[in-house]
Amino acid sequence: MSTAPRIGCVPYLNAKPLIYGLENEVVFEHPARLAQRLAARELDTGLVPVVEAFRRPGYVIVDDISIACCGPVYSVILAHRVPLQSLREIVVDASSGTSALLLKVLMQKRFGLKLRYVTESLADTRSNADAQMLIGDQAIRFHQAHDDWQILDLGQAWSDWTHMPFVFAVWAAHADYLELHALVKKLAAARTAGCAHIEDIIAREQGGDAAFRRRYFGQNVYFNLGPREKEAMRLFRQLLIEFGELKAPYELRFAK
């Protein structure tokens, strides 16, 4: 008899369309903790930072589903008080993985800056920091509440530099999970339903600005994983290898 898959997801607005109808079956964790639990086999699949799929050859990536952007993402930002060229240090959210590495790649490769990175829990933003990287709903709230900071949107910065989309998160699963095919179908059905019911997802969210959420889903993030997104993933992976953040690559595997 098959058992229900153990599914982990991040608790952010941008993940809601991927778990539509599965909300009561999902364990919610922040990205770093979610990656740890998947690696420890406490979960069968998780919506993890894309770097986790690069690091673990025992994972397969669920095909055609991701959290991606092509241009401004709005929810992954570098907030800074002084011009970029004047920065010496950036405070990075400890819950981030992929976004922190994207920031380092952009700062050094695109802007020519070698900076010091301090990893902290940013449940409360540091008022004395000259620059801080924020992700998810916290980044959205900060973006909307602080017009006295300069904002670098990391999705836009990547797109301007590479002319490619950026994939932030994917469903990764253990390749030896016995019910893998059924799991892939379940996640694909949830994504299809979620994208068809964006207005319902917007209405369910408490507080905030429904018009903003509509723009966010319509203009900032999307949920496909096609050839262009896979090409962008491989480019990012190669850059991380050059940075010494990853070992030599293995072939990424996708489950349909």
mmCIF file of C-alpha atoms in Angstrom:
data_model
loop_
_atom_site.group_PDB
_atom_site.id
_atom_site.type_symbol
_atom_site.label_atom_id
_atom_site.label_comp_id
_atom_site.label_asym_id
_atom_site.label_seq_id
_atom_site.Cartn_x
_atom_site.Cartn_y
_atom_site.Cartn_z
ATOM 1 C CA MET A 1 0.000 0.000 0.000
ATOM 2 C CA SER A 2 1.378 3.402 -0.958
ATOM 3 C CA THR A 3 1.650 6.136 1.646
ATOM 4 C CA ALA A 4 1.131 9.855 1.198
ATOM 5 C CA PRO A 5 4.289 11.649 0.084
ATOM 6 C CA ARG A 6 6.030 13.869 2.603
ATOM 7 C CA ILE A 7 6.050 17.270 0.899
ATOM 8 C CA GLY A 8 7.909 20.351 2.128
ATOM 9 C CA CYS A 9 7.413 23.906 0.924
ATOM 10 C CA VAL A 10 8.468 27.443 1.783
ATOM 11 C CA PRO A 11 5.844 29.640 3.506
ATOM 12 C CA TYR A 12 6.032 32.448 0.952
ATOM 13 C CA LEU A 13 3.418 34.022 -1.284
ATOM 14 C CA ASN A 14 5.278 32.996 -4.434
ATOM 15 C CA ALA A 15 4.921 29.296 -3.588
ATOM 16 C CA LYS A 16 1.156 29.330 -3.061
ATOM 17 C CA PRO A 17 0.239 28.480 -6.688
ATOM 18 C CA LEU A 18 2.428 25.365 -6.523
ATOM 19 C CA ILE A 19 0.622 23.781 -3.581
ATOM 20 C CA TYR A 20 -2.961 24.671 -4.447
ATOM 21 C CA GLY A 21 -5.192 22.009 -2.929
ATOM 22 C CA LEU A 22 -2.270 20.468 -1.029
ATOM 23 C CA GLU A 23 -2.080 23.014 1.785
ATOM 24 C CA ASN A 24 -3.060 20.488 4.462
ATOM 25 C CA GLU A 25 -0.536 17.924 3.206
ATOM 26 C CA VAL A 26 2.516 20.177 3.235
ATOM 27 C CA VAL A 27 5.165 20.891 5.872
ATOM 28 C CA PHE A 28 6.254 24.539 5.795
ATOM 29 C CA GLU A 29 9.859 25.541 6.469
ATOM 30 C CA HIS A 30 12.166 28.366 5.463
ATOM 31 C CA PRO A 31 14.490 27.513 2.539
ATOM 32 C CA ALA A 32 17.617 26.521 4.462
ATOM 33 C CA ARG A 33 15.721 24.329 6.936
ATOM 34 C CA LEU A 34 13.666 22.783 4.148
ATOM 35 C CA ALA A 35 16.861 21.814 2.327
ATOM 36 C CA GLN A 36 18.230 20.211 5.508
ATOM 37 C CA ARG A 37 15.097 18.159 6.065
ATOM 38 C CA LEU A 38 15.013 16.927 2.477
ATOM 39 C CA ALA A 39 18.680 15.928 2.645
ATOM 40 C CA ALA A 40 17.997 14.050 5.895
ATOM 41 C CA ARG A 41 15.162 12.150 4.163
ATOM 42 C CA GLU A 42 12.585 13.575 6.520
ATOM 43 C CA LEU A 43 10.797 14.638 3.326
ATOM 44 C CA ASP A 44 10.269 12.914 -0.012
ATOM 45 C CA THR A 45 10.228 16.158 -1.962
ATOM 46 C CA GLY A 46 10.738 19.829 -1.234
ATOM 47 C CA LEU A 47 10.455 23.141 -3.021
ATOM 48 C CA VAL A 48 14.103 23.941 -2.443
ATOM 49 C CA PRO A 49 16.560 26.606 -3.592
ATOM 50 C CA VAL A 50 17.857 25.568 -6.994
ATOM 51 C CA VAL A 51 21.414 25.294 -5.651
ATOM 52 C CA GLU A 52 20.320 22.265 -3.615
ATOM 53 C CA ALA A 53 19.544 20.437 -6.847
ATOM 54 C CA PHE A 54 23.043 21.303 -8.086
ATOM 55 C CA ARG A 55 24.712 19.905 -4.975
ATOM 56 C CA ARG A 56 23.012 16.538 -4.644
ATOM 57 C CA PRO A 57 23.258 13.959 -7.437
ATOM 58 C CA GLY A 58 20.724 11.788 -5.611
ATOM 59 C CA TYR A 59 17.955 14.259 -6.424
ATOM 60 C CA VAL A 60 15.774 14.532 -9.483
ATOM 61 C CA ILE A 61 14.068 17.779 -10.433
ATOM 62 C CA VAL A 62 10.359 17.732 -11.170
ATOM 63 C CA ASP A 63 10.128 18.875 -14.769
ATOM 64 C CA ASP A 64 8.203 21.927 -15.975
ATOM 65 C CA ILE A 65 7.717 23.469 -12.504
ATOM 66 C CA SER A 66 9.772 26.181 -10.828
ATOM 67 C CA ILE A 67 9.637 29.601 -9.259
ATOM 68 C CA ALA A 68 11.310 31.820 -11.822
ATOM 69 C CA CYS A 69 11.454 35.360 -13.119
ATOM 70 C CA CYS A 70 12.579 37.113 -16.263
ATOM 71 C CA GLY A 71 13.135 40.670 -15.137
ATOM 72 C CA PRO A 72 12.197 42.135 -11.749
ATOM 73 C CA VAL A 73 11.233 39.526 -9.151
ATOM 74 C CA TYR A 74 10.426 42.076 -6.406
ATOM 75 C CA SER A 75 10.806 39.517 -3.602
ATOM 76 C CA VAL A 76 14.604 39.043 -3.743
ATOM 77 C CA ILE A 77 16.347 42.355 -3.177
ATOM 78 C CA LEU A 78 19.463 44.112 -2.001
ATOM 79 C CA ALA A 79 18.456 47.171 0.019
ATOM 80 C CA HIS A 80 21.291 49.664 0.396
ATOM 81 C CA ARG A 81 21.672 53.140 1.910
ATOM 82 C CA VAL A 82 24.827 54.111 0.034
ATOM 83 C CA PRO A 83 25.836 53.631 -3.616
ATOM 84 C CA LEU A 84 26.910 50.099 -4.531
ATOM 85 C CA GLN A 85 30.477 51.191 -5.242
ATOM 86 C CA SER A 86 30.752 52.490 -1.651
ATOM 87 C CA LEU A 87 29.698 49.216 -0.031
ATOM 88 C CA ARG A 88 32.120 47.146 2.024
ATOM 89 C CA GLU A 89 29.733 44.719 3.732
ATOM 90 C CA ILE A 90 26.307 43.187 3.098
ATOM 91 C CA VAL A 91 24.116 41.491 5.686
ATOM 92 C CA VAL A 92 22.569 38.366 4.161
ATOM 93 C CA ASP A 93 19.421 36.620 5.362
ATOM 94 C CA ALA A 94 20.384 33.302 6.969
ATOM 95 C CA SER A 95 17.293 31.609 5.507
ATOM 96 C CA SER A 96 18.567 32.174 1.975
ATOM 97 C CA GLY A 97 20.765 29.877 -0.096
ATOM 98 C CA THR A 98 20.414 30.415 -3.819
ATOM 99 C CA SER A 99 19.676 34.128 -3.454
ATOM 100 C CA ALA A 100 22.809 34.731 -1.373
ATOM 101 C CA LEU A 101 24.954 33.052 -4.017
ATOM 102 C CA LEU A 102 23.212 34.978 -6.786
ATOM 103 C CA LEU A 103 24.026 38.175 -4.909
ATOM 104 C CA LYS A 104 27.717 37.263 -4.646
ATOM 105 C CA VAL A 105 27.914 36.380 -8.343
ATOM 106 C CA LEU A 106 26.284 39.653 -9.353
ATOM 107 C CA MET A 107 28.375 41.798 -7.021
ATOM 108 C CA GLN A 108 31.668 40.350 -8.233
ATOM 109 C CA LYS A 109 30.993 39.426 -11.860
ATOM 110 C CA ARG A 110 28.634 42.196 -12.908
ATOM 111 C CA PHE A 111 29.592 45.076 -10.602
ATOM 112 C CA GLY A 112 33.244 44.185 -9.921
ATOM 113 C CA LEU A 113 32.843 44.329 -6.134
ATOM 114 C CA LYS A 114 34.541 42.005 -3.652
ATOM 115 C CA LEU A 115 32.608 42.470 -0.430
ATOM 116 C CA ARG A 116 32.283 40.978 3.028
ATOM 117 C CA TYR A 117 29.071 39.028 3.654
ATOM 118 C CA VAL A 118 27.626 38.666 7.137
ATOM 119 C CA THR A 119 24.948 36.013 7.560
ATOM 120 C CA GLU A 120 22.274 36.831 10.118
ATOM 121 C CA SER A 121 18.665 36.073 10.860
ATOM 122 C CA LEU A 122 16.809 39.056 9.479
ATOM 123 C CA ALA A 123 13.518 38.603 11.289
ATOM 124 C CA ASP A 124 14.120 42.224 12.234
ATOM 125 C CA THR A 125 16.034 44.273 9.699
ATOM 126 C CA ARG A 126 19.238 45.854 10.958
ATOM 127 C CA SER A 127 18.766 49.602 11.070
ATOM 128 C CA ASN A 128 22.534 50.182 11.233
ATOM 129 C CA ALA A 129 23.418 48.103 8.163
ATOM 130 C CA ASP A 130 24.404 49.922 4.977
ATOM 131 C CA ALA A 131 23.137 47.012 2.884
ATOM 132 C CA GLN A 132 21.025 43.925 3.487
ATOM 133 C CA MET A 133 19.697 41.192 1.251
ATOM 134 C CA LEU A 134 16.088 40.148 1.859
ATOM 135 C CA ILE A 135 13.929 37.420 0.342
ATOM 136 C CA GLY A 136 10.329 36.299 0.235
ATOM 137 C CA ASP A 137 7.486 38.048 1.995
ATOM 138 C CA GLN A 138 9.916 39.995 4.173
ATOM 139 C CA ALA A 139 11.490 41.500 1.057
ATOM 140 C CA ILE A 140 8.046 42.447 -0.248
ATOM 141 C CA ARG A 141 7.133 44.178 3.022
ATOM 142 C CA PHE A 142 10.465 46.000 3.166
ATOM 143 C CA HIS A 143 10.187 47.061 -0.466
ATOM 144 C CA GLN A 144 6.773 48.575 0.185
ATOM 145 C CA ALA A 145 7.594 50.255 3.507
ATOM 146 C CA HIS A 146 11.034 51.817 2.932
ATOM 147 C CA ASP A 147 11.306 54.419 0.222
ATOM 148 C CA ASP A 148 14.408 55.840 1.932
ATOM 149 C CA TRP A 149 16.551 52.873 0.787
ATOM 150 C CA GLN A 150 17.875 52.154 -2.687
ATOM 151 C CA ILE A 151 16.691 48.782 -3.991
ATOM 152 C CA LEU A 152 18.552 46.452 -6.329
ATOM 153 C CA ASP A 153 16.186 43.777 -7.618
ATOM 154 C CA LEU A 154 18.345 40.673 -8.077
ATOM 155 C CA GLY A 155 16.068 39.177 -10.719
ATOM 156 C CA GLN A 156 16.313 42.335 -12.801
ATOM 157 C CA ALA A 157 20.073 42.562 -12.279
ATOM 158 C CA TRP A 158 20.561 38.972 -13.498
ATOM 159 C CA SER A 159 18.299 39.474 -16.512
ATOM 160 C CA ASP A 160 19.999 42.742 -17.489
ATOM 161 C CA TRP A 161 23.388 41.025 -17.312
ATOM 162 C CA THR A 162 22.636 37.653 -18.940
ATOM 163 C CA HIS A 163 19.440 38.347 -20.934
ATOM 164 C CA MET A 164 18.076 35.153 -19.410
ATOM 165 C CA PRO A 165 15.483 34.171 -16.812
ATOM 166 C CA PHE A 166 16.496 33.096 -13.326
ATOM 167 C CA VAL A 167 15.212 30.014 -11.518
ATOM 168 C CA PHE A 168 15.040 30.451 -7.751
ATOM 169 C CA ALA A 169 13.409 27.219 -6.619
ATOM 170 C CA VAL A 170 12.465 23.786 -7.933
ATOM 171 C CA TRP A 171 10.744 20.694 -6.639
ATOM 172 C CA ALA A 172 13.548 18.243 -5.844
ATOM 173 C CA ALA A 173 12.815 14.642 -4.925
ATOM 174 C CA HIS A 174 14.881 11.623 -3.986
ATOM 175 C CA ALA A 175 15.551 9.705 -7.182
ATOM 176 C CA ASP A 176 14.897 6.389 -5.443
ATOM 177 C CA TYR A 177 11.501 7.403 -4.082
ATOM 178 C CA LEU A 178 9.248 4.505 -5.057
ATOM 179 C CA GLU A 179 6.174 6.605 -5.840
ATOM 180 C CA LEU A 180 8.068 9.203 -7.882
ATOM 181 C CA HIS A 181 5.802 9.113 -10.938
ATOM 182 C CA ALA A 182 2.666 9.584 -8.842
ATOM 183 C CA LEU A 183 4.363 12.384 -6.908
ATOM 184 C CA VAL A 184 5.272 14.227 -10.115
ATOM 185 C CA LYS A 185 1.674 13.971 -11.329
ATOM 186 C CA LYS A 186 0.403 15.263 -7.981
ATOM 187 C CA LEU A 187 2.694 18.303 -8.034
ATOM 188 C CA ALA A 188 1.929 19.034 -11.683
ATOM 189 C CA ALA A 189 -1.806 18.937 -10.975
ATOM 190 C CA ALA A 190 -1.386 21.309 -8.026
ATOM 191 C CA ARG A 191 0.584 23.793 -10.157
ATOM 192 C CA THR A 192 -2.016 23.643 -12.933
ATOM 193 C CA ALA A 193 -4.830 24.221 -10.447
ATOM 194 C CA GLY A 194 -2.938 27.014 -8.701
ATOM 195 C CA CYS A 195 -2.232 28.904 -11.908
ATOM 196 C CA ALA A 196 -5.901 28.558 -12.856
ATOM 197 C CA HIS A 197 -7.016 29.919 -9.471
ATOM 198 C CA ILE A 198 -4.673 32.867 -8.931
ATOM 199 C CA GLU A 199 -7.609 35.101 -8.007
ATOM 200 C CA ASP A 200 -8.629 32.652 -5.294
ATOM 201 C CA ILE A 201 -5.073 32.614 -3.926
ATOM 202 C CA ILE A 202 -5.024 36.418 -3.915
ATOM 203 C CA ALA A 203 -8.351 36.548 -2.077
ATOM 204 C CA ARG A 204 -7.211 34.054 0.578
ATOM 205 C CA GLU A 205 -4.219 36.147 1.648
ATOM 206 C CA GLN A 206 -4.867 38.166 4.775
ATOM 207 C CA GLY A 207 -4.115 41.885 4.777
ATOM 208 C CA GLY A 208 -1.865 43.677 2.361
ATOM 209 C CA ASP A 209 -2.695 44.858 -1.104
ATOM 210 C CA ALA A 210 -4.641 42.540 -3.411
ATOM 211 C CA ALA A 211 -3.760 44.720 -6.396
ATOM 212 C CA PHE A 212 -0.063 44.264 -5.611
ATOM 213 C CA ARG A 213 -0.442 40.476 -5.371
ATOM 214 C CA ARG A 214 -2.178 40.481 -8.740
ATOM 215 C CA ARG A 215 0.716 42.430 -10.287
ATOM 216 C CA TYR A 216 3.254 40.199 -8.551
ATOM 217 C CA PHE A 217 1.795 37.007 -9.994
ATOM 218 C CA GLY A 218 1.172 38.616 -13.359
ATOM 219 C CA GLN A 219 4.459 40.459 -13.854
ATOM 220 C CA ASN A 220 7.166 39.261 -11.461
ATOM 221 C CA VAL A 221 7.130 35.483 -11.020
ATOM 222 C CA TYR A 222 6.087 32.522 -13.106
ATOM 223 C CA PHE A 223 6.041 28.778 -12.583
ATOM 224 C CA ASN A 224 7.365 27.013 -15.679
ATOM 225 C CA LEU A 225 10.627 25.149 -16.210
ATOM 226 C CA GLY A 226 11.313 24.871 -19.913
ATOM 227 C CA PRO A 227 14.437 24.830 -22.111
ATOM 228 C CA ARG A 228 15.270 28.505 -21.523
ATOM 229 C CA GLU A 229 15.024 28.149 -17.745
ATOM 230 C CA LYS A 230 17.182 25.005 -17.817
ATOM 231 C CA GLU A 231 19.798 26.865 -19.864
ATOM 232 C CA ALA A 232 19.796 29.634 -17.256
ATOM 233 C CA MET A 233 20.161 27.064 -14.469
ATOM 234 C CA ARG A 234 23.214 25.581 -16.166
ATOM 235 C CA LEU A 235 24.774 29.021 -16.620
ATOM 236 C CA PHE A 236 24.289 29.835 -12.936
ATOM 237 C CA ARG A 237 25.714 26.452 -11.968
ATOM 238 C CA GLN A 238 28.801 27.052 -14.119
ATOM 239 C CA LEU A 239 29.351 30.440 -12.491
ATOM 240 C CA LEU A 240 29.147 28.836 -9.048
ATOM 241 C CA ILE A 241 31.725 26.237 -10.086
ATOM 242 C CA GLU A 242 34.046 29.052 -11.171
ATOM 243 C CA PHE A 243 33.489 30.683 -7.766
ATOM 244 C CA GLY A 244 34.421 27.460 -5.979
ATOM 245 C CA GLU A 245 30.927 27.116 -4.514
ATOM 246 C CA LEU A 246 30.228 23.840 -6.350
ATOM 247 C CA LYS A 247 32.253 20.847 -7.438
ATOM 248 C CA ALA A 248 32.399 19.650 -11.038
ATOM 249 C CA PRO A 249 28.879 19.279 -12.416
ATOM 250 C CA TYR A 250 26.905 16.119 -12.933
ATOM 251 C CA GLU A 251 24.045 15.818 -15.392
ATOM 252 C CA LEU A 252 20.857 17.283 -13.980
ATOM 253 C CA ARG A 253 18.002 14.787 -14.048
ATOM 254 C CA PHE A 254 14.381 15.737 -14.589
ATOM 255 C CA ALA A 255 11.352 13.622 -13.724
ATOM 256 C CA LYS A 256 8.188 13.844 -15.813
#
